[in-house]
Amino acid sequence: MKVIQSASELAQFCLEANREIGFVPTMGALHEGHLELLRAAQAAGDFAVVSVFVNPLQFNNAQDLAKYPRSLEADSSMLEKAGADVLFVPSAEEVYPSSPMASGVELGELANRLEGSFRPGHFEGVLQVLTRLFSLVQPTRAYFGQKDLQQCMVVRKLIEQKFSALQMVTVPTVRAQSGLALSSRNQRLSPQGLDTASAIYQQLKSLSQALELGPALEASTEQLALLGIETEYLQAVALPDMNPIDHAEESEEKALVFAGYLEGVRLIDNLLF
Ligand code: PAF
């Protein structure tokens, strides 16, 4: 695996590889969920480029950015073992050589719903960094985890509007045995917290069987609160625009989506149903 910091070196190395590039953008603190994205790229026969860049533009909270786990050495050895071709670790100057420009991507209502409303500016930050990274890496395919479901819908719009030749691949969420969705943020939970957090997925599963969504969503929120999990949102939504629905029959493609806090750590999860 080649570790590359500069965009020009990356371009040269990829040119010499003369293969289709599969790109896995990450913010590091890698876990099995990221490795699953890499494996999907490898299964497609791609030259696998993984980036690690903690993008300051997508954090609406300075404390969250400061606390975001960073573990480049461990990430690098994990990727090396998993057979990645390139680890791209650009500096902020490399990603944003001049002041970042508005992405100009039209998200419609998707921008203001759920994550968009609780994390103002977050998706615009994601759009700006991906616009820049896609331009630098020039991938044929880009791989994203379904755990960040709304991000997947946002990236879909970016690709439709600005990178129409790029194929987006969405990979199902990887879970611990307890059902807890793997996330870099889980590192900040205590062993007890890790155990408790598995209730989120259990509630999503039981909600997916509910006959009456409204009362079931309320009951799940209460159950989670009893365990110390403070719900920010727990909703059924139609895809791809994530508009809230009251009845499962309202949409073919739909998901239950959750965001909340446990031990001061923000956790998200979702379940297609
Ligand atoms: O999902 C993430 O880790 C980030 O939002 C991404 C896509 C790498 C952009 O910084």
Short mmCIF file of C-alpha atoms and ligand atoms in Angstrom, two decimals:
data_model
loop_
_atom_site.label_atom_id
_atom_site.label_comp_id
_atom_site.label_asym_id
_atom_site.label_seq_id
_atom_site.Cartn_x
_atom_site.Cartn_y
_atom_site.Cartn_z
CA MET A 1 0.00 0.00 0.00
CA LYS A 2 1.33 3.41 -0.96
CA VAL A 3 0.74 6.30 1.44
CA ILE A 4 0.36 9.56 -0.49
CA GLN A 5 -0.08 13.10 0.76
CA SER A 6 0.04 15.20 -2.37
CA ALA A 7 -2.62 15.37 -5.06
CA SER A 8 -0.04 15.48 -7.86
CA GLU A 9 1.66 12.31 -6.59
CA LEU A 10 -1.74 10.63 -6.32
CA ALA A 11 -2.60 11.56 -9.92
CA GLN A 12 0.74 10.19 -11.18
CA PHE A 13 0.46 6.95 -9.18
CA CYS A 14 -3.13 6.29 -10.34
CA LEU A 15 -2.17 7.03 -13.95
CA GLU A 16 0.59 4.43 -13.77
CA ALA A 17 -1.77 1.87 -12.18
CA ASN A 18 -3.96 2.24 -15.30
CA ARG A 19 -7.00 0.68 -13.58
CA GLU A 20 -10.48 1.82 -12.64
CA ILE A 21 -10.34 3.59 -9.30
CA GLY A 22 -12.65 2.67 -6.45
CA PHE A 23 -12.67 5.47 -3.90
CA VAL A 24 -13.49 5.10 -0.20
CA PRO A 25 -13.54 8.55 1.43
CA THR A 26 -13.24 8.43 5.23
CA MET A 27 -12.41 10.61 8.20
CA GLY A 28 -10.25 7.86 9.73
CA ALA A 29 -10.71 6.04 13.06
CA LEU A 30 -11.38 3.09 10.82
CA HIS A 31 -13.39 0.00 11.76
CA GLU A 32 -14.95 -3.04 10.08
CA GLY A 33 -17.60 -0.82 8.47
CA HIS A 34 -14.90 1.02 6.50
CA LEU A 35 -13.16 -2.25 5.65
CA GLU A 36 -16.44 -3.51 4.20
CA LEU A 37 -16.40 -0.51 1.81
CA LEU A 38 -12.85 -1.38 0.83
CA ARG A 39 -13.83 -5.04 0.27
CA ALA A 40 -16.69 -3.92 -1.98
CA ALA A 41 -14.19 -1.91 -4.06
CA GLN A 42 -11.84 -4.89 -4.22
CA ALA A 43 -14.69 -7.23 -5.20
CA ALA A 44 -15.47 -4.88 -8.11
CA GLY A 45 -11.83 -5.22 -9.20
CA ASP A 46 -11.06 -1.56 -8.48
CA PHE A 47 -7.70 0.04 -7.72
CA ALA A 48 -8.69 0.91 -4.15
CA VAL A 49 -7.90 4.41 -2.93
CA VAL A 50 -8.91 5.18 0.67
CA SER A 51 -8.67 8.77 1.91
CA VAL A 52 -8.38 9.88 5.52
CA PHE A 53 -9.21 13.53 6.00
CA VAL A 54 -11.07 15.00 8.98
CA ASN A 55 -13.02 17.68 7.18
CA PRO A 56 -13.43 20.73 9.42
CA LEU A 57 -16.17 22.17 7.18
CA GLN A 58 -18.67 19.47 8.07
CA PHE A 59 -18.51 19.99 11.84
CA ASN A 60 -21.00 22.54 13.09
CA ASN A 61 -19.62 22.15 16.60
CA ALA A 62 -15.96 22.94 17.38
CA GLN A 63 -15.93 20.54 20.35
CA ASP A 64 -17.17 17.68 18.19
CA LEU A 65 -14.32 18.37 15.74
CA ALA A 66 -11.75 18.51 18.55
CA LYS A 67 -13.02 15.25 20.05
CA TYR A 68 -13.26 13.39 16.74
CA PRO A 69 -11.02 10.30 17.14
CA ARG A 70 -7.77 10.35 15.17
CA SER A 71 -5.65 7.22 14.78
CA LEU A 72 -3.68 7.44 11.55
CA GLU A 73 -1.09 4.80 12.45
CA ALA A 74 -3.69 2.19 13.35
CA ASP A 75 -5.75 3.16 10.26
CA SER A 76 -2.74 2.76 8.04
CA SER A 77 -1.83 -0.70 9.32
CA MET A 78 -5.47 -1.83 9.12
CA LEU A 79 -5.65 -0.73 5.47
CA GLU A 80 -2.29 -2.27 4.64
CA LYS A 81 -3.43 -5.63 6.04
CA ALA A 82 -6.74 -5.37 4.19
CA GLY A 83 -4.88 -4.81 0.90
CA ALA A 84 -5.79 -1.21 0.01
CA ASP A 85 -3.72 0.09 -2.91
CA VAL A 86 -3.41 3.72 -1.79
CA LEU A 87 -3.96 5.58 1.47
CA PHE A 88 -4.44 9.23 0.55
CA VAL A 89 -3.86 11.57 3.51
CA PRO A 90 -4.09 15.09 2.14
CA SER A 91 -3.41 18.19 4.22
CA ALA A 92 -6.09 20.87 4.57
CA GLU A 93 -4.08 23.03 2.10
CA GLU A 94 -4.15 20.22 -0.45
CA VAL A 95 -7.92 19.79 -0.15
CA TYR A 96 -8.72 23.49 0.08
CA PRO A 97 -5.90 25.37 -1.72
CA SER A 98 -8.08 28.48 -1.80
CA SER A 99 -11.10 29.38 0.33
CA PRO A 100 -13.68 26.64 -0.08
CA MET A 101 -16.38 27.49 -2.62
CA ALA A 102 -20.09 26.83 -2.14
CA SER A 103 -20.89 23.47 -3.70
CA GLY A 104 -23.83 24.83 -5.68
CA VAL A 105 -25.60 21.47 -5.32
CA GLU A 106 -29.38 21.76 -5.10
CA LEU A 107 -30.57 19.54 -2.25
CA GLY A 108 -34.11 20.89 -1.89
CA GLU A 109 -35.86 19.91 1.34
CA LEU A 110 -33.28 17.18 2.00
CA ALA A 111 -30.92 19.95 3.17
CA ASN A 112 -33.21 21.00 6.02
CA ARG A 113 -34.54 17.70 7.28
CA LEU A 114 -33.16 15.55 10.14
CA GLU A 115 -29.33 15.85 10.11
CA GLY A 116 -29.73 19.02 8.06
CA SER A 117 -31.79 20.65 10.78
CA PHE A 118 -29.76 19.41 13.78
CA ARG A 119 -26.35 19.99 12.17
CA PRO A 120 -26.64 23.22 10.17
CA GLY A 121 -23.96 23.45 7.47
CA HIS A 122 -22.99 19.79 7.83
CA PHE A 123 -24.12 18.63 4.41
CA GLU A 124 -22.71 21.67 2.64
CA GLY A 125 -19.36 20.76 4.26
CA VAL A 126 -19.69 17.16 3.06
CA LEU A 127 -20.55 18.38 -0.45
CA GLN A 128 -17.56 20.71 -0.55
CA VAL A 129 -15.05 18.11 0.57
CA LEU A 130 -16.42 15.41 -1.74
CA THR A 131 -16.46 17.80 -4.70
CA ARG A 132 -12.79 18.43 -4.08
CA LEU A 133 -11.84 14.80 -3.30
CA PHE A 134 -13.70 13.41 -6.34
CA SER A 135 -11.86 15.93 -8.52
CA LEU A 136 -8.50 14.94 -7.05
CA VAL A 137 -9.02 11.16 -7.04
CA GLN A 138 -11.04 10.86 -10.30
CA PRO A 139 -12.72 7.61 -9.30
CA THR A 140 -14.93 5.35 -11.45
CA ARG A 141 -16.82 4.20 -8.36
CA ALA A 142 -17.21 5.72 -4.88
CA TYR A 143 -18.28 3.70 -1.83
CA PHE A 144 -20.48 4.90 1.03
CA GLY A 145 -21.98 3.19 4.09
CA GLN A 146 -25.74 2.99 4.48
CA LYS A 147 -25.34 3.89 8.15
CA ASP A 148 -25.14 7.53 7.00
CA LEU A 149 -28.37 7.17 5.06
CA GLN A 150 -29.13 10.85 4.59
CA GLN A 151 -25.53 11.46 3.54
CA CYS A 152 -26.02 8.75 0.89
CA MET A 153 -29.08 10.62 -0.44
CA VAL A 154 -27.09 13.88 -0.45
CA VAL A 155 -24.13 12.29 -2.25
CA ARG A 156 -26.54 10.83 -4.80
CA LYS A 157 -27.63 14.39 -5.64
CA LEU A 158 -24.03 15.61 -5.84
CA ILE A 159 -23.19 12.82 -8.28
CA GLU A 160 -26.33 13.39 -10.37
CA GLN A 161 -25.65 17.12 -10.59
CA LYS A 162 -21.85 17.29 -10.88
CA PHE A 163 -20.21 13.88 -11.47
CA SER A 164 -22.66 12.00 -13.67
CA ALA A 165 -20.03 9.49 -14.89
CA LEU A 166 -19.26 8.40 -11.32
CA GLN A 167 -21.00 5.29 -9.97
CA MET A 168 -22.08 5.40 -6.35
CA VAL A 169 -22.09 2.14 -4.39
CA THR A 170 -23.97 1.99 -1.09
CA VAL A 171 -22.85 -0.75 1.31
CA PRO A 172 -25.10 -2.12 4.10
CA THR A 173 -24.34 -1.12 7.69
CA VAL A 174 -21.94 -3.38 9.58
CA ARG A 175 -23.11 -4.17 13.11
CA ALA A 176 -21.56 -5.56 16.27
CA GLN A 177 -23.04 -8.86 17.50
CA SER A 178 -25.29 -6.83 19.79
CA GLY A 179 -26.77 -5.08 16.74
CA LEU A 180 -25.05 -1.75 17.44
CA ALA A 181 -24.06 -0.05 14.17
CA LEU A 182 -20.28 0.30 13.97
CA SER A 183 -19.15 3.92 14.15
CA SER A 184 -15.92 5.75 14.88
CA ARG A 185 -17.80 7.54 17.64
CA ASN A 186 -18.46 4.27 19.50
CA GLN A 187 -14.84 4.51 20.74
CA ARG A 188 -16.00 7.26 23.06
CA LEU A 189 -18.60 5.05 24.80
CA SER A 190 -17.87 3.15 28.04
CA PRO A 191 -18.25 -0.67 27.98
CA GLN A 192 -21.64 -0.17 29.68
CA GLY A 193 -22.56 2.47 27.08
CA LEU A 194 -21.67 0.12 24.23
CA ASP A 195 -24.03 -2.41 25.72
CA THR A 196 -26.84 0.10 26.26
CA ALA A 197 -26.50 1.58 22.76
CA SER A 198 -27.53 -1.74 21.20
CA ALA A 199 -31.10 -0.85 22.29
CA ILE A 200 -31.24 1.61 19.39
CA TYR A 201 -31.17 -1.16 16.78
CA GLN A 202 -33.54 -3.33 18.84
CA GLN A 203 -36.05 -0.46 18.84
CA LEU A 204 -35.63 0.11 15.09
CA LYS A 205 -36.28 -3.59 14.47
CA SER A 206 -39.40 -3.68 16.61
CA LEU A 207 -40.65 -0.44 15.00
CA SER A 208 -40.32 -2.00 11.56
CA GLN A 209 -43.00 -4.51 12.66
CA ALA A 210 -45.34 -1.93 14.23
CA LEU A 211 -48.89 -1.63 12.92
CA GLU A 212 -49.40 1.94 14.19
CA LEU A 213 -46.19 3.94 13.66
CA GLY A 214 -47.11 7.08 15.64
CA PRO A 215 -47.67 5.48 19.09
CA ALA A 216 -44.84 2.97 18.47
CA LEU A 217 -42.35 5.79 17.78
CA GLU A 218 -43.38 7.50 21.02
CA ALA A 219 -43.08 4.27 23.01
CA SER A 220 -39.61 3.58 21.56
CA THR A 221 -38.44 7.09 22.43
CA GLU A 222 -39.58 6.51 26.01
CA GLN A 223 -37.91 3.10 26.20
CA LEU A 224 -34.64 4.64 25.02
CA ALA A 225 -34.96 7.53 27.49
CA LEU A 226 -35.31 5.02 30.35
CA LEU A 227 -31.92 3.64 29.32
CA GLY A 228 -30.36 7.12 29.26
CA ILE A 229 -30.50 7.50 25.47
CA GLU A 230 -31.78 10.97 24.61
CA THR A 231 -33.50 10.93 21.23
CA GLU A 232 -32.95 13.85 18.86
CA TYR A 233 -35.16 12.34 16.17
CA LEU A 234 -36.81 8.99 15.60
CA GLN A 235 -38.94 8.98 12.49
CA ALA A 236 -40.20 6.97 9.56
CA VAL A 237 -39.22 8.64 6.29
CA ALA A 238 -39.70 8.11 2.58
CA LEU A 239 -36.61 7.87 0.38
CA PRO A 240 -34.89 9.56 -1.32
CA ASP A 241 -36.05 12.91 0.11
CA MET A 242 -36.43 11.74 3.72
CA ASN A 243 -39.86 13.33 4.10
CA PRO A 244 -41.62 12.08 7.26
CA ILE A 245 -44.38 9.49 6.79
CA ASP A 246 -47.05 8.41 9.28
CA HIS A 247 -47.94 5.10 7.68
CA ALA A 248 -45.64 2.46 6.21
CA GLU A 249 -47.89 2.13 3.13
CA GLU A 250 -47.17 5.75 2.13
CA SER A 251 -43.93 4.86 0.40
CA GLU A 252 -42.28 1.87 -1.27
CA GLU A 253 -38.75 2.91 -0.32
CA LYS A 254 -38.68 3.93 3.33
CA ALA A 255 -36.55 3.87 6.44
CA LEU A 256 -36.69 4.34 10.18
CA VAL A 257 -34.05 6.87 11.17
CA PHE A 258 -32.63 7.67 14.59
CA ALA A 259 -30.23 10.23 16.06
CA GLY A 260 -29.58 10.76 19.74
CA TYR A 261 -27.09 11.03 22.56
CA LEU A 262 -25.67 8.54 25.02
CA GLU A 263 -22.87 9.49 27.44
CA GLY A 264 -22.52 12.76 25.48
CA VAL A 265 -21.82 10.87 22.25
CA ARG A 266 -24.03 11.49 19.23
CA LEU A 267 -25.16 8.25 17.62
CA ILE A 268 -27.17 7.67 14.44
CA ASP A 269 -28.70 4.55 12.94
CA ASN A 270 -31.39 3.55 10.45
CA LEU A 271 -33.24 0.57 9.11
CA LEU A 272 -34.83 0.20 5.67
CA PHE A 273 -38.27 -1.37 6.06
O1 PAF B 1 -18.87 9.73 6.10
C1 PAF B 1 -17.78 10.32 6.31
O2 PAF B 1 -16.86 9.79 6.95
C2 PAF B 1 -17.60 11.73 5.79
O3 PAF B 1 -18.77 12.45 5.85
C3 PAF B 1 -16.99 11.77 4.38
C4 PAF B 1 -17.91 11.15 3.35
C5 PAF B 1 -15.64 11.05 4.38
C6 PAF B 1 -16.73 13.22 3.97
O4 PAF B 1 -15.83 13.85 4.83
#
